[in-house]
Coordinates of C-alpha atoms in Angstrom, one line a residue:
X1 CA 94.8 70.7 66.5
X2 CA 97.4 69.9 69.2
X3 CA 95.1 71.1 72.1
X4 CA 92.2 68.8 70.8
X5 CA 94.4 65.7 70.6
X6 CA 96.8 66.2 73.6
X7 CA 94.7 64.5 76.1
X8 CA 94.1 61.3 73.8
X9 CA 97.6 61.4 72.9
X10 CA 99.0 61.3 76.5
X11 CA 96.3 58.6 77.5
X12 CA 97.7 56.5 74.6
X13 CA 101.1 56.8 75.8
X14 CA 100.3 55.8 79.3
X15 CA 98.7 52.7 78.0
X16 CA 102.1 51.0 77.5
X17 CA 104.7 52.7 75.6
X18 CA 106.1 55.2 77.9
X19 CA 108.7 52.9 79.3
X20 CA 109.9 51.8 75.8
X21 CA 110.4 55.3 74.2
X22 CA 113.5 56.4 76.0
X23 CA 115.3 53.2 74.7
X24 CA 115.7 55.1 71.4
X25 CA 118.1 57.3 73.3
X26 CA 120.6 54.7 72.9
X27 CA 120.4 54.4 69.1
X28 CA 121.7 57.7 67.9
X29 CA 124.4 57.5 65.3
X30 CA 127.7 56.6 66.5
X31 CA 129.6 59.2 64.5
X32 CA 131.1 62.1 66.6
X33 CA 129.1 65.4 66.5
X34 CA 131.5 67.4 64.7
X35 CA 129.3 69.0 61.8
X36 CA 130.5 71.7 59.5
X37 CA 129.6 75.2 60.6
X38 CA 125.9 75.8 61.0
X39 CA 124.2 79.0 62.1
X40 CA 121.7 78.8 64.9
X41 CA 118.4 80.7 65.2
X42 CA 116.3 80.8 68.2
X43 CA 112.5 80.6 67.8
X44 CA 109.7 80.9 70.3
X45 CA 107.2 78.1 70.9
X46 CA 103.7 79.1 71.9
X47 CA 104.6 78.2 75.4
X48 CA 107.4 80.5 75.6
X49 CA 110.2 77.8 75.1
X50 CA 113.2 78.7 73.1
X51 CA 113.7 76.3 70.2
X52 CA 117.3 76.2 69.1
X53 CA 117.4 75.6 65.3
X54 CA 120.4 74.7 63.4
X55 CA 120.8 75.8 59.8
X56 CA 123.1 74.7 57.1
X57 CA 122.7 76.9 54.2
X58 CA 123.3 75.6 50.7
X59 CA 125.3 77.8 48.4
X60 CA 122.9 77.2 45.6
X61 CA 119.8 76.4 47.3
X62 CA 117.2 74.3 45.5
X63 CA 115.0 73.2 48.3
X64 CA 114.8 72.9 52.2
X65 CA 115.0 70.0 54.3
X66 CA 113.3 70.2 57.7
X67 CA 115.2 67.5 59.6
X68 CA 114.2 65.7 62.8
X69 CA 116.8 63.9 65.1
X70 CA 116.3 60.6 66.8
X71 CA 115.2 60.4 70.4
X72 CA 117.9 61.6 72.7
X73 CA 120.4 62.6 69.7
X74 CA 121.1 66.1 68.3
X75 CA 121.1 67.7 64.9
X76 CA 124.9 67.9 64.6
X77 CA 125.3 64.1 64.9
X78 CA 124.0 63.9 61.5
X79 CA 126.7 65.9 59.9
X80 CA 127.7 63.2 57.4
X81 CA 124.6 63.1 55.5
X82 CA 123.7 66.8 56.2
X83 CA 127.1 67.9 54.7
X84 CA 126.4 65.8 51.5
X85 CA 122.8 67.2 51.1
X86 CA 123.9 70.9 51.6
X87 CA 126.8 70.5 49.0
X88 CA 124.1 69.3 46.6
X89 CA 121.8 72.3 47.0
X90 CA 119.7 71.3 50.0
X91 CA 119.6 73.7 53.0
X92 CA 119.0 71.8 56.1
X93 CA 117.1 73.2 59.0
X94 CA 117.0 71.1 62.2
X95 CA 115.4 71.9 65.7
X96 CA 117.0 70.6 68.9
X97 CA 114.0 68.6 70.6
X98 CA 113.4 68.5 74.4
X99 CA 114.5 64.9 74.3
X100 CA 118.1 65.7 73.0
X101 CA 120.8 64.9 75.6
X102 CA 122.1 68.3 75.0
X103 CA 118.8 70.0 75.8
X104 CA 118.9 72.2 78.8
X105 CA 115.3 71.1 79.8
X106 CA 116.0 67.5 79.2
X107 CA 115.9 66.5 82.9
X108 CA 112.2 67.8 83.2
X109 CA 110.8 66.3 80.0
X110 CA 108.7 63.3 80.0
X111 CA 107.7 61.1 77.0
X112 CA 104.3 62.5 76.9
X113 CA 105.6 66.2 76.9
X114 CA 108.4 65.3 74.4
X115 CA 106.4 64.1 71.8
X116 CA 104.0 66.9 72.0
X117 CA 106.7 69.5 72.0
X118 CA 108.2 67.9 69.0
X119 CA 105.0 68.5 67.0
X120 CA 105.0 72.1 68.1
X121 CA 108.7 72.5 67.4
X122 CA 108.3 71.3 63.9
X123 CA 105.2 73.4 63.2
X124 CA 107.2 76.6 64.5
X125 CA 110.2 75.8 62.3
X126 CA 108.0 75.0 59.1
X127 CA 106.6 78.7 59.5
X128 CA 110.0 79.9 59.9
X129 CA 111.2 78.0 56.8
X130 CA 108.3 79.3 54.7
X131 CA 108.9 82.6 55.6
X132 CA 112.7 82.7 55.3
X133 CA 112.9 80.6 52.2
X134 CA 109.9 81.6 50.1
X135 CA 109.1 79.6 47.1
X136 CA 111.5 76.8 48.0
X137 CA 110.2 73.1 48.3
X138 CA 109.9 71.7 51.5
X139 CA 111.1 68.3 52.4
X140 CA 110.6 66.4 55.7
X141 CA 113.4 64.2 56.7
X142 CA 114.5 62.5 60.1
X143 CA 116.1 59.5 61.7
X144 CA 114.2 57.2 64.2
X145 CA 111.6 59.2 66.0
X146 CA 112.4 62.0 63.6
X147 CA 111.2 59.9 60.7
X148 CA 107.9 59.4 62.2
X149 CA 107.7 63.2 62.8
X150 CA 108.4 63.6 59.1
X151 CA 105.9 61.0 58.0
X152 CA 103.3 62.8 60.3
X153 CA 104.1 66.0 58.4
X154 CA 103.3 64.2 55.2
X155 CA 99.9 62.9 56.5
X156 CA 100.6 59.9 58.9
X157 CA 98.0 60.0 61.5
X158 CA 99.0 58.8 65.0
X159 CA 97.3 59.0 68.3
X160 CA 98.3 62.7 68.3
X161 CA 95.9 63.2 65.5
X162 CA 96.3 64.8 62.0
X163 CA 99.4 66.9 61.7
X164 CA 99.9 67.1 57.8
X165 CA 101.3 70.0 56.1
X166 CA 100.4 70.2 52.4
X167 CA 103.5 72.0 51.5
X168 CA 105.7 69.0 52.4
X169 CA 106.6 67.5 49.0
X170 CA 108.8 64.5 49.9
X171 CA 109.8 62.4 53.1
X172 CA 113.2 60.9 53.4
X173 CA 112.9 58.6 56.5
X174 CA 116.3 57.1 57.8
X175 CA 114.9 54.2 59.6
X176 CA 111.9 54.6 62.1
X177 CA 111.0 54.0 65.6
X178 CA 109.0 51.0 64.7
X179 CA 105.4 50.2 65.4
X180 CA 104.7 51.9 68.7
X181 CA 101.9 50.3 70.5
X182 CA 98.8 52.6 71.0
X183 CA 100.5 55.4 68.9
X184 CA 101.1 53.9 65.5
X185 CA 97.9 52.0 64.4
X186 CA 97.3 49.7 61.4
X187 CA 95.9 52.7 59.6
X188 CA 98.6 55.4 60.6
X189 CA 100.2 55.5 57.2
X190 CA 97.1 54.9 55.1
X191 CA 96.9 58.5 54.5
X192 CA 100.5 59.3 53.3
X193 CA 100.3 59.8 49.5
X194 CA 103.5 62.0 49.6
X195 CA 106.5 60.4 47.9
X196 CA 108.5 58.5 50.7
X197 CA 111.9 56.9 50.7
X198 CA 112.6 54.7 53.7
X199 CA 116.3 53.5 54.5
X200 CA 116.6 50.7 57.0
X201 CA 118.4 47.4 57.6
X202 CA 117.8 43.9 58.5
X203 CA 119.4 44.2 61.8
X204 CA 117.5 47.5 62.5
X205 CA 116.5 46.7 66.0
X206 CA 115.9 48.6 69.2
X207 CA 116.7 46.4 72.2
X208 CA 113.5 46.0 74.3
X209 CA 111.4 47.9 71.9
X210 CA 111.8 46.8 68.3
X211 CA 112.6 43.1 68.2
X212 CA 111.5 42.5 64.4
X213 CA 113.4 44.6 61.9
X214 CA 110.4 44.3 59.4
X215 CA 108.5 46.8 61.8
X216 CA 110.5 49.4 59.7
X217 CA 108.6 48.5 56.6
X218 CA 105.3 49.7 57.8
X219 CA 105.2 53.1 56.2
X220 CA 106.3 51.5 52.9
X221 CA 103.8 48.5 53.0
X222 CA 100.6 50.3 54.5
X223 CA 100.8 53.6 52.7
X224 CA 99.3 54.2 49.3
X225 CA 101.2 52.7 46.3
X226 CA 102.9 55.3 44.1
X227 CA 106.3 56.9 44.5
X228 CA 107.3 54.8 47.4
X229 CA 110.8 53.4 47.8
X230 CA 112.6 51.1 50.4
X231 CA 116.3 50.3 50.8
X232 CA 117.2 47.6 53.0
X233 CA 120.8 46.8 53.8
X234 CA 122.1 43.5 55.0
X235 CA 123.4 43.9 58.5
X236 CA 122.3 47.5 58.6
X237 CA 121.3 48.5 62.2
X238 CA 119.5 51.4 63.7
X239 CA 122.6 53.7 63.5
X240 CA 123.3 52.9 59.7
X241 CA 123.2 56.5 58.8
X242 CA 126.1 57.1 61.1
X243 CA 128.1 53.9 60.7
X244 CA 127.5 52.8 57.0
X245 CA 130.7 52.0 55.3
X246 CA 131.7 54.2 52.3
X247 CA 130.0 52.2 49.6
X248 CA 126.7 52.0 51.6
X249 CA 126.8 55.6 52.5
X250 CA 127.4 56.7 49.0
X251 CA 124.3 54.7 47.9
X252 CA 122.2 56.3 50.7
X253 CA 123.4 59.6 49.9
X254 CA 123.0 59.7 46.2
X255 CA 119.7 57.8 46.4
X256 CA 118.1 60.3 48.9
X257 CA 119.4 63.2 46.8
X258 CA 117.9 61.7 43.6
X259 CA 114.7 61.1 45.3
X260 CA 114.3 64.5 46.7
X261 CA 115.3 66.1 43.2
X262 CA 112.9 63.9 41.4
X263 CA 109.9 64.5 43.6
X264 CA 110.5 68.0 45.0
X265 CA 112.3 69.6 41.8
X266 CA 110.7 67.5 39.1
X267 CA 114.0 66.6 37.9
X268 CA 113.7 64.1 35.1
X269 CA 117.3 63.1 35.0
X270 CA 117.1 62.2 38.8
X271 CA 113.9 60.2 38.3
X272 CA 115.6 58.3 35.4
X273 CA 118.6 57.5 37.7
X274 CA 116.0 56.1 40.4
X275 CA 114.2 54.0 37.8
X276 CA 117.5 52.6 36.7
X277 CA 118.9 51.9 40.1
X278 CA 119.7 48.3 40.7
X279 CA 120.5 46.7 44.1
X280 CA 124.3 46.0 44.7
X281 CA 125.1 42.9 46.7
X282 CA 123.8 43.2 50.3
X283 CA 121.0 45.6 49.5
X284 CA 117.4 45.2 48.6
X285 CA 115.5 48.0 46.6
X286 CA 111.7 47.7 46.6
X287 CA 109.3 50.3 44.7
X288 CA 105.5 50.6 45.1

């Protein structure tokens, strides 16, 4: 699939979005990268690249989250939410993509190769997760560009073509890269029937790229209704998952966890909490 769509995808990138993509590198969460201890696994990509994968193992594992970091960031920067998920039974597995500022091949990477290697990385890591955690539900999550990758794994079709994995049970999208010209089309999210929770803010902008925070609603508004949820925080910016205050972070952490439990583990109590959840001041909660 990747080979058949690579040429079309590179062409789409060349038609106007290449210059904008690196802007997302400036939007990684501001929290220092001091995650609790993760083990590291090195996996081989088909082209021989080594994919460094961070694994945070839950003591009482219920499901596995495959997490994609934002453009230019790295997995450890998300330790605040990762630590919470792991403490609540979700093992987190996160590759370091070639766009990361910490990746040894970052200098030679281009926007075209980066997007394609992200797709390959995630496919390789999904295979690893299924082999090493057999029978555990698979959840796709991510921040910014990582959230678009997660949505692609759940059926979103970009210029890169279909990349869906039917084993993905839930998507947790912490913001999104917005509506990318020539890559995200009006029909991109029309094939996402998987449950999706999007977390964003009304100040979720990327200077020079995302100028309207409402762009982040695209996956919520344009996907089939049913098991879709959107949390929008007043004043929340693109780094909300890293800089949220204690109350906002608690709402994000608890809601994402309940959403994953309800839809990946068929947890009726978690679903009841989601159904009863009301929006505190400064937060809008929408359901479809």
